[in-house]
Amino acid sequence: MIKFLELKDINSLCRDELVAACTRVVDSGWYIGGTELQIFEREFAAYCGTRHCIGVANGLDALVLVIRAWKELGYMSEGDEIIVPSNTYIASVLAISENGLVPVLVEPDPDTRNLCPMAVESAITKKTKAILPVHLYGRMADMPKIMAVAKRHGLLVLEDSAQAHGAHIDGKKAGSWGDASGFSFYPGKNLGALGDAGAVTTNDDKLAVTIRALGNYGSYEKYKNTYRGVNSRLDEVQAACLSVKLKYLDAQTAYRREIAQLYSATITNPLISLPVASEFDASSNSSHVWHVYTVLCDQRDELQKHLAEHGIQTLIHYPIPPHQQQAYSELAGHSYPVAERIHQRILSLPIGPTLSMAEAQVIVSACNSFGRN
């Protein structure tokens, strides 16, 4: 069986360093808010090109805390609106509603499957306070145009960079375009921890200080609580492991791109739609990090079954769009045909630093044989 992603094998690539990092933390006797966290926050901020990185418990908390901080700073209040793509993972929407704000879903660009700047501008109202672009699958949204829209209308921008560690446009990386960005280090991410973990990146000094306090029980100073905060902190073990894995991220991303190029050059089945070819144009100013390699197929379920019969595990990112989830039943009357069409047809092929090129060729052959029986 060709697994979709084998985390044990990925971590085995740097196992000795991970064990040494964990041992160092155990032996230090300091497990929360120590040197390992400071080192990783400094390294990841430098990697993203921002002044600040604030480690938090997970990727959802990263988004929630940014919006909460903006509320505390008086930039928005309950009932205000934040624009978000209609085909995102539900975490992007949860972060908005968790803060008592209104998620305004807009359709993605059908080619890139990312937030469409024109759709954003059309959805802006007097209640709109922010835009939340999601760099879905590892490809950055059109941030130059989105930032231009935000500037014209005086809106804040919160990047959801949970799938886009190291992606860039013109060398400017995900996490450094907006007023703030939320990252996830869930184990399956391109930069994955050994458990839940997340971070916020920003160049806003006041925002960074506020987020750090909110994630520490609302406290700037021990036993003095300015806000009704939460406990959302990146612990020393995860920080130490992330510092180890960050060293290998760019090389692993380069290998992901090789696999993606192989798929796009050699999967020729007309029943399967591939990512847009411009991602492989050498003159392109953008860099896709291929967190997942998604294809579209009208017979998606049959394709998934066909690949399984050939010993290939695939996943669906994501089968149900946010507006069709029971949690957001108030959106049930809305129709987002572009998003719905994507969710009905999308399938993710295996890709990752431990997938061999021989295995990738097997996947290509299986895709090309679909529908030819």
mmCIF file of C-alpha atoms in Angstrom:
data_model
loop_
_atom_site.group_PDB
_atom_site.id
_atom_site.type_symbol
_atom_site.label_atom_id
_atom_site.label_comp_id
_atom_site.label_asym_id
_atom_site.label_seq_id
_atom_site.Cartn_x
_atom_site.Cartn_y
_atom_site.Cartn_z
ATOM 1 C CA MET A 1 0.000 0.000 0.000
ATOM 2 C CA ILE A 2 1.277 3.462 -0.920
ATOM 3 C CA LYS A 3 0.201 5.535 2.065
ATOM 4 C CA PHE A 4 -1.067 9.073 1.578
ATOM 5 C CA LEU A 5 1.456 10.294 4.137
ATOM 6 C CA GLU A 6 3.585 8.241 6.522
ATOM 7 C CA LEU A 7 4.476 10.484 9.458
ATOM 8 C CA LYS A 8 6.709 7.922 11.156
ATOM 9 C CA ASP A 9 8.883 7.727 8.050
ATOM 10 C CA ILE A 10 9.039 11.505 7.742
ATOM 11 C CA ASN A 11 10.143 11.910 11.350
ATOM 12 C CA SER A 12 12.657 9.094 10.972
ATOM 13 C CA LEU A 13 14.589 11.330 8.556
ATOM 14 C CA CYS A 14 15.723 13.395 11.547
ATOM 15 C CA ARG A 15 14.856 11.013 14.373
ATOM 16 C CA ASP A 16 18.156 11.289 16.232
ATOM 17 C CA GLU A 17 17.915 15.078 16.267
ATOM 18 C CA LEU A 18 14.304 14.949 17.456
ATOM 19 C CA VAL A 19 15.187 12.548 20.259
ATOM 20 C CA ALA A 20 18.111 14.775 21.251
ATOM 21 C CA ALA A 21 15.833 17.825 21.265
ATOM 22 C CA CYS A 22 13.245 16.100 23.452
ATOM 23 C CA THR A 23 15.951 14.835 25.783
ATOM 24 C CA ARG A 24 17.355 18.347 26.084
ATOM 25 C CA VAL A 25 13.941 19.640 27.146
ATOM 26 C CA VAL A 26 13.365 16.804 29.615
ATOM 27 C CA ASP A 27 16.754 17.371 31.197
ATOM 28 C CA SER A 28 16.251 21.146 31.369
ATOM 29 C CA GLY A 29 13.379 20.927 33.822
ATOM 30 C CA TRP A 30 11.691 23.855 32.024
ATOM 31 C CA TYR A 31 8.698 22.902 29.882
ATOM 32 C CA ILE A 32 6.619 26.032 29.179
ATOM 33 C CA GLY A 33 7.808 29.420 27.924
ATOM 34 C CA GLY A 34 11.523 28.708 27.956
ATOM 35 C CA THR A 35 14.579 28.928 25.756
ATOM 36 C CA GLU A 36 13.385 26.439 23.123
ATOM 37 C CA LEU A 37 10.280 28.516 22.462
ATOM 38 C CA GLN A 38 12.286 31.713 22.198
ATOM 39 C CA ILE A 39 14.682 30.101 19.732
ATOM 40 C CA PHE A 40 11.935 28.714 17.500
ATOM 41 C CA GLU A 41 9.927 31.947 17.539
ATOM 42 C CA ARG A 42 13.033 33.864 16.494
ATOM 43 C CA GLU A 43 13.912 31.339 13.772
ATOM 44 C CA PHE A 44 10.410 31.123 12.314
ATOM 45 C CA ALA A 45 9.919 34.890 12.319
ATOM 46 C CA ALA A 46 13.189 35.222 10.396
ATOM 47 C CA TYR A 47 12.132 32.454 8.000
ATOM 48 C CA CYS A 48 8.816 34.174 7.252
ATOM 49 C CA GLY A 49 10.339 37.659 7.157
ATOM 50 C CA THR A 50 8.380 39.162 10.072
ATOM 51 C CA ARG A 51 9.343 40.898 13.284
ATOM 52 C CA HIS A 52 7.280 38.642 15.502
ATOM 53 C CA CYS A 53 6.297 34.999 15.871
ATOM 54 C CA ILE A 54 4.083 34.043 18.809
ATOM 55 C CA GLY A 55 3.809 30.328 19.498
ATOM 56 C CA VAL A 56 0.302 29.094 20.367
ATOM 57 C CA ALA A 57 -1.354 25.742 20.975
ATOM 58 C CA ASN A 58 -2.648 25.090 17.443
ATOM 59 C CA GLY A 59 -3.526 26.653 14.122
ATOM 60 C CA LEU A 60 -7.138 27.413 15.011
ATOM 61 C CA ASP A 61 -6.044 29.264 18.137
ATOM 62 C CA ALA A 62 -3.648 31.308 16.002
ATOM 63 C CA LEU A 63 -6.535 32.668 13.925
ATOM 64 C CA VAL A 64 -8.894 33.036 16.889
ATOM 65 C CA LEU A 65 -6.353 34.983 18.942
ATOM 66 C CA VAL A 66 -5.557 37.442 16.161
ATOM 67 C CA ILE A 67 -9.225 38.344 15.739
ATOM 68 C CA ARG A 68 -9.715 38.455 19.513
ATOM 69 C CA ALA A 69 -6.741 40.812 19.838
ATOM 70 C CA TRP A 70 -8.153 43.091 17.145
ATOM 71 C CA LYS A 71 -11.390 43.241 19.123
ATOM 72 C CA GLU A 72 -9.532 44.074 22.336
ATOM 73 C CA LEU A 73 -7.611 46.792 20.510
ATOM 74 C CA GLY A 74 -10.872 48.305 19.260
ATOM 75 C CA TYR A 75 -10.410 47.540 15.562
ATOM 76 C CA MET A 76 -13.607 45.491 15.325
ATOM 77 C CA SER A 77 -16.519 44.383 17.455
ATOM 78 C CA GLU A 78 -19.161 41.640 17.582
ATOM 79 C CA GLY A 79 -21.424 41.610 14.539
ATOM 80 C CA ASP A 80 -18.743 42.913 12.186
ATOM 81 C CA GLU A 81 -17.951 40.921 9.049
ATOM 82 C CA ILE A 82 -14.852 39.095 7.830
ATOM 83 C CA ILE A 83 -14.621 37.851 4.246
ATOM 84 C CA VAL A 84 -13.425 34.254 3.827
ATOM 85 C CA PRO A 85 -13.377 31.787 0.905
ATOM 86 C CA SER A 86 -16.360 29.441 0.633
ATOM 87 C CA ASN A 87 -14.203 26.364 -0.081
ATOM 88 C CA THR A 88 -11.867 26.541 2.906
ATOM 89 C CA TYR A 89 -11.459 24.104 5.782
ATOM 90 C CA ILE A 90 -13.957 24.927 8.503
ATOM 91 C CA ALA A 91 -11.263 26.198 10.921
ATOM 92 C CA SER A 92 -11.004 29.442 8.942
ATOM 93 C CA VAL A 93 -14.719 30.062 9.498
ATOM 94 C CA LEU A 94 -14.737 28.868 13.113
ATOM 95 C CA ALA A 95 -12.145 31.497 14.034
ATOM 96 C CA ILE A 96 -14.534 34.222 12.897
ATOM 97 C CA SER A 97 -17.714 32.959 14.544
ATOM 98 C CA GLU A 98 -15.844 32.066 17.753
ATOM 99 C CA ASN A 99 -15.216 35.794 18.173
ATOM 100 C CA GLY A 100 -18.837 36.771 17.585
ATOM 101 C CA LEU A 101 -18.149 38.098 14.102
ATOM 102 C CA VAL A 102 -19.950 37.181 10.890
ATOM 103 C CA PRO A 103 -18.188 35.058 8.247
ATOM 104 C CA VAL A 104 -19.026 36.302 4.752
ATOM 105 C CA LEU A 105 -18.272 33.486 2.333
ATOM 106 C CA VAL A 106 -17.214 34.324 -1.216
ATOM 107 C CA GLU A 107 -16.497 32.051 -4.145
ATOM 108 C CA PRO A 108 -12.916 31.082 -5.030
ATOM 109 C CA ASP A 109 -11.227 31.463 -8.372
ATOM 110 C CA PRO A 110 -12.144 28.206 -10.180
ATOM 111 C CA ASP A 111 -8.596 27.778 -11.546
ATOM 112 C CA THR A 112 -6.495 28.462 -8.452
ATOM 113 C CA ARG A 113 -9.253 27.503 -5.948
ATOM 114 C CA ASN A 114 -8.071 30.411 -3.824
ATOM 115 C CA LEU A 115 -9.862 33.582 -2.755
ATOM 116 C CA CYS A 116 -10.851 35.707 -5.754
ATOM 117 C CA PRO A 117 -9.942 39.407 -5.284
ATOM 118 C CA MET A 118 -12.852 40.567 -7.484
ATOM 119 C CA ALA A 119 -15.303 38.511 -5.425
ATOM 120 C CA VAL A 120 -13.840 40.021 -2.254
ATOM 121 C CA GLU A 121 -14.419 43.558 -3.464
ATOM 122 C CA SER A 122 -18.001 42.766 -4.441
ATOM 123 C CA ALA A 123 -18.736 41.385 -0.963
ATOM 124 C CA ILE A 124 -17.519 44.391 1.037
ATOM 125 C CA THR A 125 -20.155 46.206 3.103
ATOM 126 C CA LYS A 126 -20.109 48.868 5.820
ATOM 127 C CA LYS A 127 -19.743 46.052 8.354
ATOM 128 C CA THR A 128 -16.670 44.495 6.726
ATOM 129 C CA LYS A 129 -13.562 44.832 8.878
ATOM 130 C CA ALA A 130 -11.145 42.214 7.545
ATOM 131 C CA ILE A 131 -10.279 39.766 4.770
ATOM 132 C CA LEU A 132 -9.134 36.234 5.610
ATOM 133 C CA PRO A 133 -7.403 34.731 2.541
ATOM 134 C CA VAL A 134 -6.512 31.042 2.810
ATOM 135 C CA HIS A 135 -3.396 29.759 1.040
ATOM 136 C CA LEU A 136 -5.140 26.521 0.216
ATOM 137 C CA TYR A 137 -3.182 23.340 -0.550
ATOM 138 C CA GLY A 138 0.114 25.258 -0.284
ATOM 139 C CA ARG A 139 -0.522 27.804 -3.040
ATOM 140 C CA MET A 140 -0.671 31.451 -2.006
ATOM 141 C CA ALA A 141 -3.763 33.494 -2.731
ATOM 142 C CA ASP A 142 -3.274 36.544 -4.966
ATOM 143 C CA MET A 143 -1.924 38.670 -2.135
ATOM 144 C CA PRO A 144 -0.830 41.712 -4.195
ATOM 145 C CA LYS A 145 -4.398 42.204 -5.425
ATOM 146 C CA ILE A 146 -5.985 41.289 -2.083
ATOM 147 C CA MET A 147 -3.751 43.746 -0.235
ATOM 148 C CA ALA A 148 -4.655 46.424 -2.779
ATOM 149 C CA VAL A 149 -8.367 45.794 -2.133
ATOM 150 C CA ALA A 150 -7.769 45.950 1.613
ATOM 151 C CA LYS A 151 -5.894 49.226 1.313
ATOM 152 C CA ARG A 152 -8.622 50.819 -0.806
ATOM 153 C CA HIS A 153 -11.264 49.948 1.778
ATOM 154 C CA GLY A 154 -9.244 50.277 4.980
ATOM 155 C CA LEU A 155 -9.519 46.594 5.899
ATOM 156 C CA LEU A 156 -7.296 44.337 7.976
ATOM 157 C CA VAL A 157 -5.885 41.164 6.408
ATOM 158 C CA LEU A 158 -5.382 37.887 8.279
ATOM 159 C CA GLU A 159 -3.622 35.204 6.248
ATOM 160 C CA ASP A 160 -4.493 31.584 6.931
ATOM 161 C CA SER A 161 -1.089 30.074 6.203
ATOM 162 C CA ALA A 162 -1.788 26.692 7.798
ATOM 163 C CA GLN A 163 -0.875 24.854 4.572
ATOM 164 C CA ALA A 164 1.682 27.235 3.115
ATOM 165 C CA HIS A 165 4.919 27.191 5.138
ATOM 166 C CA GLY A 166 7.547 28.695 2.831
ATOM 167 C CA ALA A 167 5.253 29.601 -0.068
ATOM 168 C CA HIS A 168 5.997 33.005 -1.551
ATOM 169 C CA ILE A 169 5.132 35.583 -4.181
ATOM 170 C CA ASP A 170 8.126 37.537 -5.516
ATOM 171 C CA GLY A 171 10.164 36.185 -2.626
ATOM 172 C CA LYS A 172 7.778 37.559 -0.002
ATOM 173 C CA LYS A 173 6.610 34.607 2.046
ATOM 174 C CA ALA A 174 3.255 33.511 3.353
ATOM 175 C CA GLY A 175 2.782 35.011 6.781
ATOM 176 C CA SER A 176 4.411 38.341 5.904
ATOM 177 C CA TRP A 177 1.832 39.891 3.556
ATOM 178 C CA GLY A 178 -1.114 40.635 5.821
ATOM 179 C CA ASP A 179 -1.434 42.421 9.139
ATOM 180 C CA ALA A 180 -1.065 38.987 10.736
ATOM 181 C CA SER A 181 -1.040 35.316 9.816
ATOM 182 C CA GLY A 182 -1.992 32.061 11.499
ATOM 183 C CA PHE A 183 0.119 28.921 11.028
ATOM 184 C CA SER A 184 -0.623 25.329 11.975
ATOM 185 C CA PHE A 185 2.097 22.821 12.800
ATOM 186 C CA TYR A 186 -0.287 19.869 12.944
ATOM 187 C CA PRO A 187 1.821 16.714 12.376
ATOM 188 C CA GLY A 188 0.701 16.303 8.761
ATOM 189 C CA LYS A 189 1.689 19.824 7.698
ATOM 190 C CA ASN A 190 4.800 20.514 5.637
ATOM 191 C CA LEU A 191 6.348 21.781 8.875
ATOM 192 C CA GLY A 192 4.730 19.437 11.364
ATOM 193 C CA ALA A 193 5.205 19.085 15.104
ATOM 194 C CA LEU A 194 4.844 15.874 17.114
ATOM 195 C CA GLY A 195 1.421 16.980 18.287
ATOM 196 C CA ASP A 196 -0.765 20.062 18.010
ATOM 197 C CA ALA A 197 1.058 23.364 17.666
ATOM 198 C CA GLY A 198 0.610 26.729 15.955
ATOM 199 C CA ALA A 199 1.926 30.261 15.658
ATOM 200 C CA VAL A 200 1.026 33.807 14.704
ATOM 201 C CA THR A 201 3.370 35.959 12.626
ATOM 202 C CA THR A 202 3.055 39.739 12.405
ATOM 203 C CA ASN A 203 4.995 42.993 12.086
ATOM 204 C CA ASP A 204 2.580 44.783 14.438
ATOM 205 C CA ASP A 205 4.278 45.249 17.820
ATOM 206 C CA LYS A 206 1.082 46.082 19.709
ATOM 207 C CA LEU A 207 -0.776 43.133 18.193
ATOM 208 C CA ALA A 208 2.037 40.733 19.090
ATOM 209 C CA VAL A 209 2.088 41.835 22.729
ATOM 210 C CA THR A 210 -1.699 41.564 22.970
ATOM 211 C CA ILE A 211 -1.820 38.069 21.446
ATOM 212 C CA ARG A 212 0.902 36.861 23.780
ATOM 213 C CA ALA A 213 -1.087 38.128 26.767
ATOM 214 C CA LEU A 214 -4.393 36.680 25.545
ATOM 215 C CA GLY A 215 -2.819 33.248 25.121
ATOM 216 C CA ASN A 216 -1.407 33.424 28.645
ATOM 217 C CA TYR A 217 -4.679 33.746 30.567
ATOM 218 C CA GLY A 218 -4.974 37.396 29.514
ATOM 219 C CA SER A 219 -1.913 38.318 31.511
ATOM 220 C CA TYR A 220 1.026 40.600 30.710
ATOM 221 C CA GLU A 221 2.326 40.104 34.223
ATOM 222 C CA LYS A 222 1.968 36.981 36.351
ATOM 223 C CA TYR A 223 -1.188 36.984 38.499
ATOM 224 C CA LYS A 224 -2.398 40.254 36.925
ATOM 225 C CA ASN A 225 -5.050 39.584 34.290
ATOM 226 C CA THR A 226 -5.841 42.384 31.876
ATOM 227 C CA TYR A 227 -8.121 40.288 29.669
ATOM 228 C CA ARG A 228 -10.344 37.260 30.067
ATOM 229 C CA GLY A 229 -7.783 35.235 28.200
ATOM 230 C CA VAL A 230 -7.180 31.577 27.429
ATOM 231 C CA ASN A 231 -4.375 29.071 27.816
ATOM 232 C CA SER A 232 -2.851 28.675 24.348
ATOM 233 C CA ARG A 233 0.906 28.227 24.398
ATOM 234 C CA LEU A 234 3.438 26.373 22.283
ATOM 235 C CA ASP A 235 5.311 24.099 24.697
ATOM 236 C CA GLU A 236 9.058 23.544 24.863
ATOM 237 C CA VAL A 237 9.034 20.014 23.413
ATOM 238 C CA GLN A 238 7.120 21.032 20.304
ATOM 239 C CA ALA A 239 9.206 24.183 19.863
ATOM 240 C CA ALA A 240 12.436 22.203 20.090
ATOM 241 C CA CYS A 241 11.200 19.648 17.540
ATOM 242 C CA LEU A 242 10.004 22.354 15.168
ATOM 243 C CA SER A 243 13.438 23.999 15.259
ATOM 244 C CA VAL A 244 14.929 20.687 14.139
ATOM 245 C CA LYS A 245 12.437 20.196 11.321
ATOM 246 C CA LEU A 246 12.600 23.803 10.100
ATOM 247 C CA LYS A 247 16.169 23.150 8.926
ATOM 248 C CA TYR A 248 14.894 20.572 6.439
ATOM 249 C CA LEU A 249 11.753 22.350 5.259
ATOM 250 C CA ASP A 250 13.124 23.970 2.086
ATOM 251 C CA ALA A 251 14.779 20.764 0.858
ATOM 252 C CA GLN A 252 11.612 18.774 1.503
ATOM 253 C CA THR A 253 9.558 21.425 -0.284
ATOM 254 C CA ALA A 254 11.856 21.192 -3.308
ATOM 255 C CA TYR A 255 11.249 17.435 -3.420
ATOM 256 C CA ARG A 256 7.483 17.958 -3.179
ATOM 257 C CA ARG A 257 7.767 20.199 -6.232
ATOM 258 C CA GLU A 258 9.583 17.455 -8.149
ATOM 259 C CA ILE A 259 6.755 15.030 -7.456
ATOM 260 C CA ALA A 260 4.155 17.642 -8.403
ATOM 261 C CA GLN A 261 5.975 18.323 -11.670
ATOM 262 C CA LEU A 262 6.057 14.604 -12.442
ATOM 263 C CA TYR A 263 2.321 14.286 -11.831
ATOM 264 C CA SER A 264 1.469 17.306 -13.940
ATOM 265 C CA ALA A 265 3.745 16.278 -16.802
ATOM 266 C CA THR A 266 2.724 12.619 -16.998
ATOM 267 C CA ILE A 267 -0.882 12.240 -15.794
ATOM 268 C CA THR A 268 -2.596 12.534 -19.145
ATOM 269 C CA ASN A 269 -6.004 11.004 -18.464
ATOM 270 C CA PRO A 270 -8.630 13.453 -19.836
ATOM 271 C CA LEU A 271 -11.012 12.419 -17.045
ATOM 272 C CA ILE A 272 -8.668 13.982 -14.470
ATOM 273 C CA SER A 273 -8.149 17.746 -14.221
ATOM 274 C CA LEU A 274 -4.752 18.812 -12.868
ATOM 275 C CA PRO A 275 -3.580 21.995 -11.114
ATOM 276 C CA VAL A 276 -3.016 24.936 -13.452
ATOM 277 C CA ALA A 277 0.139 24.677 -15.551
ATOM 278 C CA SER A 278 1.398 28.150 -14.587
ATOM 279 C CA GLU A 279 2.593 26.707 -11.272
ATOM 280 C CA PHE A 280 5.466 25.098 -13.197
ATOM 281 C CA ASP A 281 6.382 28.089 -15.357
ATOM 282 C CA ALA A 282 10.016 28.950 -14.599
ATOM 283 C CA SER A 283 9.209 32.639 -15.032
ATOM 284 C CA SER A 284 6.411 32.490 -12.457
ATOM 285 C CA ASN A 285 6.822 34.825 -9.500
ATOM 286 C CA SER A 286 5.074 32.477 -7.090
ATOM 287 C CA SER A 287 6.120 29.344 -5.272
ATOM 288 C CA HIS A 288 3.610 26.594 -4.476
ATOM 289 C CA VAL A 289 4.764 24.333 -1.615
ATOM 290 C CA TRP A 290 2.360 21.472 -2.453
ATOM 291 C CA HIS A 291 1.005 20.644 0.975
ATOM 292 C CA VAL A 292 -1.394 18.498 -1.011
ATOM 293 C CA TYR A 293 -1.615 17.736 -4.723
ATOM 294 C CA THR A 294 -5.269 17.909 -5.679
ATOM 295 C CA VAL A 295 -6.969 16.767 -8.861
ATOM 296 C CA LEU A 296 -10.577 17.160 -9.970
ATOM 297 C CA CYS A 297 -12.661 14.352 -11.414
ATOM 298 C CA ASP A 298 -16.378 14.098 -12.166
ATOM 299 C CA GLN A 299 -16.179 10.443 -11.101
ATOM 300 C CA ARG A 300 -14.171 11.254 -7.964
ATOM 301 C CA ASP A 301 -15.467 8.360 -5.838
ATOM 302 C CA GLU A 302 -14.859 5.868 -8.631
ATOM 303 C CA LEU A 303 -11.342 7.258 -9.135
ATOM 304 C CA GLN A 304 -10.609 6.929 -5.430
ATOM 305 C CA LYS A 305 -11.838 3.327 -5.479
ATOM 306 C CA HIS A 306 -9.757 2.596 -8.591
ATOM 307 C CA LEU A 307 -6.601 3.935 -6.939
ATOM 308 C CA ALA A 308 -7.313 1.975 -3.754
ATOM 309 C CA GLU A 309 -7.568 -1.183 -5.826
ATOM 310 C CA HIS A 310 -4.071 -0.374 -7.096
ATOM 311 C CA GLY A 311 -2.808 -0.039 -3.523
ATOM 312 C CA ILE A 312 -2.844 3.764 -3.406
ATOM 313 C CA GLN A 313 -4.323 5.671 -0.471
ATOM 314 C CA THR A 314 -5.910 9.038 -1.286
ATOM 315 C CA LEU A 315 -7.796 11.630 0.766
ATOM 316 C CA ILE A 316 -10.497 14.213 0.067
ATOM 317 C CA HIS A 317 -9.694 17.799 1.068
ATOM 318 C CA TYR A 318 -12.558 18.479 1.789
ATOM 319 C CA PRO A 319 -15.804 16.519 1.182
ATOM 320 C CA ILE A 320 -18.253 19.057 2.665
ATOM 321 C CA PRO A 321 -17.995 22.866 2.303
ATOM 322 C CA PRO A 322 -18.514 25.037 5.414
ATOM 323 C CA HIS A 323 -21.936 26.327 4.385
ATOM 324 C CA GLN A 324 -23.264 22.753 4.187
ATOM 325 C CA GLN A 325 -22.030 21.771 7.642
ATOM 326 C CA GLN A 326 -24.600 21.335 10.410
ATOM 327 C CA ALA A 327 -22.586 23.735 12.575
ATOM 328 C CA TYR A 328 -23.468 26.536 10.127
ATOM 329 C CA SER A 329 -27.088 25.653 9.448
ATOM 330 C CA GLU A 330 -27.878 29.367 9.145
ATOM 331 C CA LEU A 331 -25.984 29.296 5.833
ATOM 332 C CA ALA A 332 -27.983 26.360 4.470
ATOM 333 C CA GLY A 333 -30.034 28.573 2.173
ATOM 334 C CA HIS A 334 -26.976 30.022 0.478
ATOM 335 C CA SER A 335 -25.533 28.584 -2.708
ATOM 336 C CA TYR A 336 -21.856 28.628 -3.620
ATOM 337 C CA PRO A 337 -21.767 26.603 -6.851
ATOM 338 C CA VAL A 338 -18.024 27.001 -7.531
ATOM 339 C CA ALA A 339 -17.105 25.770 -4.058
ATOM 340 C CA GLU A 340 -19.697 22.995 -4.184
ATOM 341 C CA ARG A 341 -18.372 21.802 -7.531
ATOM 342 C CA ILE A 342 -14.829 21.698 -6.148
ATOM 343 C CA HIS A 343 -15.837 19.787 -3.014
ATOM 344 C CA GLN A 344 -17.759 17.238 -5.094
ATOM 345 C CA ARG A 345 -14.860 16.545 -7.473
ATOM 346 C CA ILE A 346 -11.630 17.015 -5.503
ATOM 347 C CA LEU A 347 -9.181 14.247 -4.616
ATOM 348 C CA SER A 348 -5.690 14.489 -3.091
ATOM 349 C CA LEU A 349 -2.902 12.223 -4.347
ATOM 350 C CA PRO A 350 0.015 11.142 -2.132
ATOM 351 C CA ILE A 351 2.873 13.638 -1.970
ATOM 352 C CA GLY A 352 5.582 14.129 0.593
ATOM 353 C CA PRO A 353 9.280 13.868 1.381
ATOM 354 C CA THR A 354 9.271 10.082 1.800
ATOM 355 C CA LEU A 355 7.252 9.171 -1.302
ATOM 356 C CA SER A 356 9.702 7.639 -3.765
ATOM 357 C CA MET A 357 9.752 8.572 -7.427
ATOM 358 C CA ALA A 358 9.058 4.925 -8.240
ATOM 359 C CA GLU A 359 5.904 5.089 -6.103
ATOM 360 C CA ALA A 360 4.950 8.354 -7.796
ATOM 361 C CA GLN A 361 5.257 6.598 -11.178
ATOM 362 C CA VAL A 362 2.913 3.853 -9.932
ATOM 363 C CA ILE A 363 0.397 6.556 -8.999
ATOM 364 C CA VAL A 364 0.724 8.152 -12.439
ATOM 365 C CA SER A 365 0.133 4.816 -14.172
ATOM 366 C CA ALA A 366 -2.913 4.078 -12.024
ATOM 367 C CA CYS A 367 -4.389 7.500 -12.752
ATOM 368 C CA ASN A 368 -3.833 7.052 -16.482
ATOM 369 C CA SER A 369 -5.519 3.643 -16.472
ATOM 370 C CA PHE A 370 -8.689 4.956 -14.839
ATOM 371 C CA GLY A 371 -11.788 4.601 -17.009
ATOM 372 C CA ARG A 372 -10.063 2.427 -19.614
ATOM 373 C CA ASN A 373 -11.332 -0.962 -18.501
#
